[in-house]
């Protein structure tokens, strides 16, 4: 009975060894090893590329390809050569990583996801419900086509009661690294430019002497209006006050 059990175990081991050999595994000093590549580059060119898709979408990928010894490349984060970024990296890529796939050209690529090819970017003033302060934000959402009113001095009020100061349509060609400051908020992305924005300004036209040139300068100066200043504020076009 014991001999039969040992025979069965031996057959299992031989069967497993046979499967390993068929898959490319070889015995080496008691260990089994498998050669994945016999011509391995010391460095790669890593490129962030954008591939246009249908329906106003685009796919962002990172592609790694071997660096030829006589190849000259331009590294940078704003190349706009139909790709977002290009850099040299060491050969530290694990071929067993599930993130990297071999493409038809024999290079390795990693998909960063499908995203809009264009955005509508707006500068808005919005009241923060927690602090009660006015916030200035950049807000962007996917552009789905159709007519959009663009401009730098819109002064619109949207359906949420926010003041829309400007609006423009922008292409989504920035490298991934430069997009990190955008925060996902619902179906849009935001950047807070100022978390404490005054609701009103005092705007003054002043004349002062430039100490370097000795000549008079005419300026328009804006400063936040405090609620305490409203009652004592004198408004007019011919004040001739001494501002010191």
Coordinates of C-alpha atoms in Angstrom, one line a residue:
X1 CA 0.0 0.0 0.0
X2 CA 2.8 2.4 0.9
X3 CA 4.7 1.5 -2.3
X4 CA 1.6 2.2 -4.4
X5 CA 1.2 5.6 -2.7
X6 CA 4.9 6.5 -3.4
X7 CA 4.4 5.5 -7.0
X8 CA 1.4 7.8 -7.4
X9 CA 3.3 10.7 -5.8
X10 CA 6.3 10.1 -8.1
X11 CA 4.0 10.1 -11.2
X12 CA 2.5 13.4 -10.0
X13 CA 6.0 14.9 -9.6
X14 CA 7.1 13.7 -13.1
X15 CA 3.9 15.0 -14.6
X16 CA 4.4 18.4 -13.0
X17 CA 8.0 18.5 -14.2
X18 CA 6.9 17.6 -17.7
X19 CA 4.4 20.5 -17.7
X20 CA 7.1 22.9 -16.5
X21 CA 9.4 21.8 -19.3
X22 CA 6.7 22.3 -21.9
X23 CA 6.2 25.9 -20.6
X24 CA 9.9 26.7 -21.0
X25 CA 11.1 26.0 -17.5
X26 CA 14.6 24.4 -17.2
X27 CA 16.4 22.8 -14.3
X28 CA 19.5 24.7 -13.1
X29 CA 21.3 23.5 -9.9
X30 CA 18.2 22.2 -8.3
X31 CA 16.1 25.2 -9.2
X32 CA 13.8 25.8 -12.2
X33 CA 14.2 28.9 -14.3
X34 CA 12.6 30.4 -17.4
X35 CA 14.2 32.9 -19.7
X36 CA 11.8 35.7 -20.5
X37 CA 14.1 37.8 -22.8
X38 CA 17.6 37.3 -24.2
X39 CA 18.0 40.8 -25.6
X40 CA 17.1 43.3 -22.9
X41 CA 17.7 47.0 -23.3
X42 CA 19.3 49.0 -20.5
X43 CA 17.0 52.0 -21.0
X44 CA 13.5 52.6 -22.4
X45 CA 11.9 55.7 -24.0
X46 CA 8.7 56.2 -22.1
X47 CA 6.0 58.2 -24.0
X48 CA 2.6 59.3 -22.9
X49 CA 0.4 59.2 -26.0
X50 CA -3.2 60.2 -26.8
X51 CA -5.2 58.1 -29.3
X52 CA -8.4 59.7 -30.6
X53 CA -11.6 57.6 -30.4
X54 CA -15.1 58.0 -31.7
X55 CA -17.7 60.1 -29.9
X56 CA -15.4 62.9 -28.8
X57 CA -13.3 60.5 -26.7
X58 CA -9.6 59.8 -26.5
X59 CA -7.5 57.1 -24.8
X60 CA -4.4 58.0 -22.9
X61 CA -1.5 55.5 -22.8
X62 CA 2.0 55.1 -21.6
X63 CA 4.2 53.3 -24.1
X64 CA 7.7 52.0 -23.4
X65 CA 10.1 51.1 -26.2
X66 CA 13.8 50.2 -26.2
X67 CA 16.3 53.1 -26.6
X68 CA 18.6 52.7 -29.6
X69 CA 22.2 53.7 -28.9
X70 CA 22.3 56.2 -31.8
X71 CA 18.8 57.7 -31.2
X72 CA 18.4 61.3 -30.2
X73 CA 15.2 62.1 -28.4
X74 CA 13.7 65.3 -27.0
X75 CA 12.5 64.9 -23.5
X76 CA 9.8 67.0 -22.0
X77 CA 6.3 67.3 -20.6
X78 CA 4.7 69.6 -23.2
X79 CA 5.9 68.2 -26.5
X80 CA 2.6 68.2 -28.4
X81 CA 4.0 65.7 -31.0
X82 CA 0.6 64.0 -30.9
X83 CA 1.8 62.8 -27.5
X84 CA 1.8 64.4 -24.1
X85 CA 5.2 63.5 -22.6
X86 CA 8.5 61.8 -23.4
X87 CA 11.3 60.7 -21.0
X88 CA 14.1 58.2 -20.5
X89 CA 13.6 55.5 -17.9
X90 CA 15.7 52.7 -16.6
X91 CA 14.8 49.1 -17.4
X92 CA 13.1 48.4 -14.1
X93 CA 9.8 47.1 -15.7
X94 CA 8.4 43.9 -14.3
X95 CA 7.2 41.8 -17.2
X96 CA 4.8 40.0 -14.9
X97 CA 2.9 43.2 -14.0
X98 CA -0.7 43.0 -15.1
X99 CA -0.7 46.8 -15.9
X100 CA 1.7 46.4 -18.8
X101 CA 0.7 44.7 -22.0
X102 CA 2.8 43.9 -25.1
X103 CA 1.4 45.6 -28.2
X104 CA 1.6 44.6 -31.9
X105 CA 4.9 46.6 -32.3
X106 CA 6.6 44.5 -29.5
X107 CA 6.6 47.5 -27.1
X108 CA 4.9 47.6 -23.7
X109 CA 2.0 49.8 -23.0
X110 CA -0.3 50.7 -20.1
X111 CA -3.7 52.3 -20.6
X112 CA -4.5 55.3 -18.4
X113 CA -8.2 55.3 -19.4
X114 CA -10.6 56.8 -21.8
X115 CA -11.4 60.5 -21.3
X116 CA -13.0 63.5 -23.2
X117 CA -11.0 65.0 -26.0
X118 CA -12.3 68.5 -25.1
X119 CA -13.5 70.3 -22.0
X120 CA -15.6 73.3 -21.2
X121 CA -13.6 75.3 -18.6
X122 CA -15.3 78.0 -16.6
X123 CA -14.1 80.5 -14.0
X124 CA -16.8 80.8 -11.3
X125 CA -17.6 82.5 -8.0
X126 CA -19.3 80.2 -5.6
X127 CA -20.4 80.5 -2.0
X128 CA -18.8 77.8 0.3
X129 CA -21.7 76.5 2.4
X130 CA -19.4 75.5 5.3
X131 CA -17.4 78.7 5.6
X132 CA -19.9 81.2 4.1
X133 CA -17.1 82.7 2.1
X134 CA -17.0 83.3 -1.6
X135 CA -14.7 80.9 -3.5
X136 CA -13.1 81.5 -6.9
X137 CA -12.8 78.2 -8.9
X138 CA -11.9 76.8 -12.2
X139 CA -14.6 74.2 -13.2
X140 CA -14.4 72.0 -16.2
X141 CA -16.7 69.3 -17.6
X142 CA -16.6 67.3 -20.8
X143 CA -17.6 69.1 -24.0
X144 CA -20.3 67.0 -25.7
X145 CA -20.6 69.2 -28.8
X146 CA -23.1 72.0 -29.7
X147 CA -22.9 75.7 -29.4
X148 CA -21.2 77.2 -26.3
X149 CA -20.9 80.9 -25.5
X150 CA -17.2 81.6 -24.8
X151 CA -15.8 84.8 -23.4
X152 CA -13.7 86.4 -20.7
X153 CA -16.3 88.8 -19.3
X154 CA -19.6 86.8 -19.2
X155 CA -21.0 87.7 -15.7
X156 CA -23.6 85.0 -16.0
X157 CA -25.5 83.2 -13.2
X158 CA -25.8 79.4 -13.6
X159 CA -28.7 77.2 -12.4
X160 CA -26.9 76.8 -9.0
X161 CA -26.7 80.5 -8.4
X162 CA -22.9 80.7 -9.1
X163 CA -21.5 83.6 -11.0
X164 CA -19.8 82.5 -14.3
X165 CA -17.0 84.9 -15.2
X166 CA -15.5 83.2 -18.2
X167 CA -15.9 80.2 -20.4
X168 CA -13.8 78.5 -23.1
X169 CA -13.4 75.2 -24.9
X170 CA -10.0 73.6 -24.3
X171 CA -8.4 70.5 -25.9
X172 CA -7.4 67.7 -23.5
X173 CA -3.7 67.4 -24.5
X174 CA -1.9 68.1 -21.3
X175 CA 0.3 65.4 -19.8
X176 CA -1.2 63.4 -17.0
X177 CA 1.3 64.9 -14.5
X178 CA 0.1 68.5 -15.2
X179 CA -3.6 67.4 -14.6
X180 CA -3.1 66.3 -11.0
X181 CA -4.3 69.5 -9.5
X182 CA -7.8 69.0 -10.8
X183 CA -10.1 67.4 -8.3
X184 CA -13.1 65.2 -9.3
X185 CA -16.3 66.7 -7.9
X186 CA -19.4 64.8 -9.1
X187 CA -19.5 64.9 -12.9
X188 CA -17.0 67.7 -13.2
X189 CA -13.4 68.7 -12.1
X190 CA -12.5 71.7 -10.0
X191 CA -9.4 73.8 -9.0
X192 CA -9.9 76.3 -6.1
X193 CA -8.1 79.5 -7.0
X194 CA -9.0 81.4 -3.8
X195 CA -11.0 80.1 -0.9
X196 CA -11.8 83.6 0.5
X197 CA -13.0 85.9 -2.3
X198 CA -14.8 89.2 -1.4
X199 CA -18.2 89.8 -2.9
X200 CA -17.5 93.4 -3.7
X201 CA -14.4 95.6 -4.3
X202 CA -13.7 99.3 -3.8
X203 CA -12.3 100.5 -7.2
X204 CA -10.4 103.8 -7.1
X205 CA -8.7 105.8 -9.8
X206 CA -5.6 107.4 -8.3
X207 CA -2.8 109.7 -9.3
X208 CA 0.6 109.2 -7.6
X209 CA 4.3 110.1 -8.2
X210 CA 6.5 107.3 -9.3
X211 CA 9.6 107.7 -7.0
X212 CA 11.9 106.2 -9.7
X213 CA 10.9 108.4 -12.6
X214 CA 9.5 111.4 -10.7
X215 CA 6.5 111.4 -13.0
X216 CA 2.8 111.2 -12.3
X217 CA 1.1 107.8 -12.8
X218 CA -2.6 107.2 -13.1
X219 CA -3.8 103.8 -11.7
X220 CA -6.9 101.9 -11.0
X221 CA -6.7 100.2 -7.6
X222 CA -9.0 97.5 -6.3
X223 CA -9.3 96.4 -2.7
X224 CA -11.9 94.2 -0.9
X225 CA -14.9 96.0 0.5
X226 CA -15.6 95.3 4.2
X227 CA -19.2 95.5 5.4
X228 CA -18.1 98.1 8.0
X229 CA -16.9 100.5 5.2
X230 CA -20.2 100.6 3.3
X231 CA -21.9 103.3 5.4
X232 CA -18.9 105.6 5.3
X233 CA -17.9 105.0 1.7
X234 CA -18.1 108.1 -0.5
X235 CA -18.6 107.3 -4.2
X236 CA -18.1 109.7 -7.0
X237 CA -16.1 110.7 -10.1
X238 CA -14.5 114.0 -8.9
X239 CA -13.5 113.3 -5.3
X240 CA -9.9 114.8 -5.2
X241 CA -9.1 113.1 -1.9
X242 CA -5.6 112.9 -0.5
X243 CA -4.8 109.1 -0.4
X244 CA -1.4 109.6 1.3

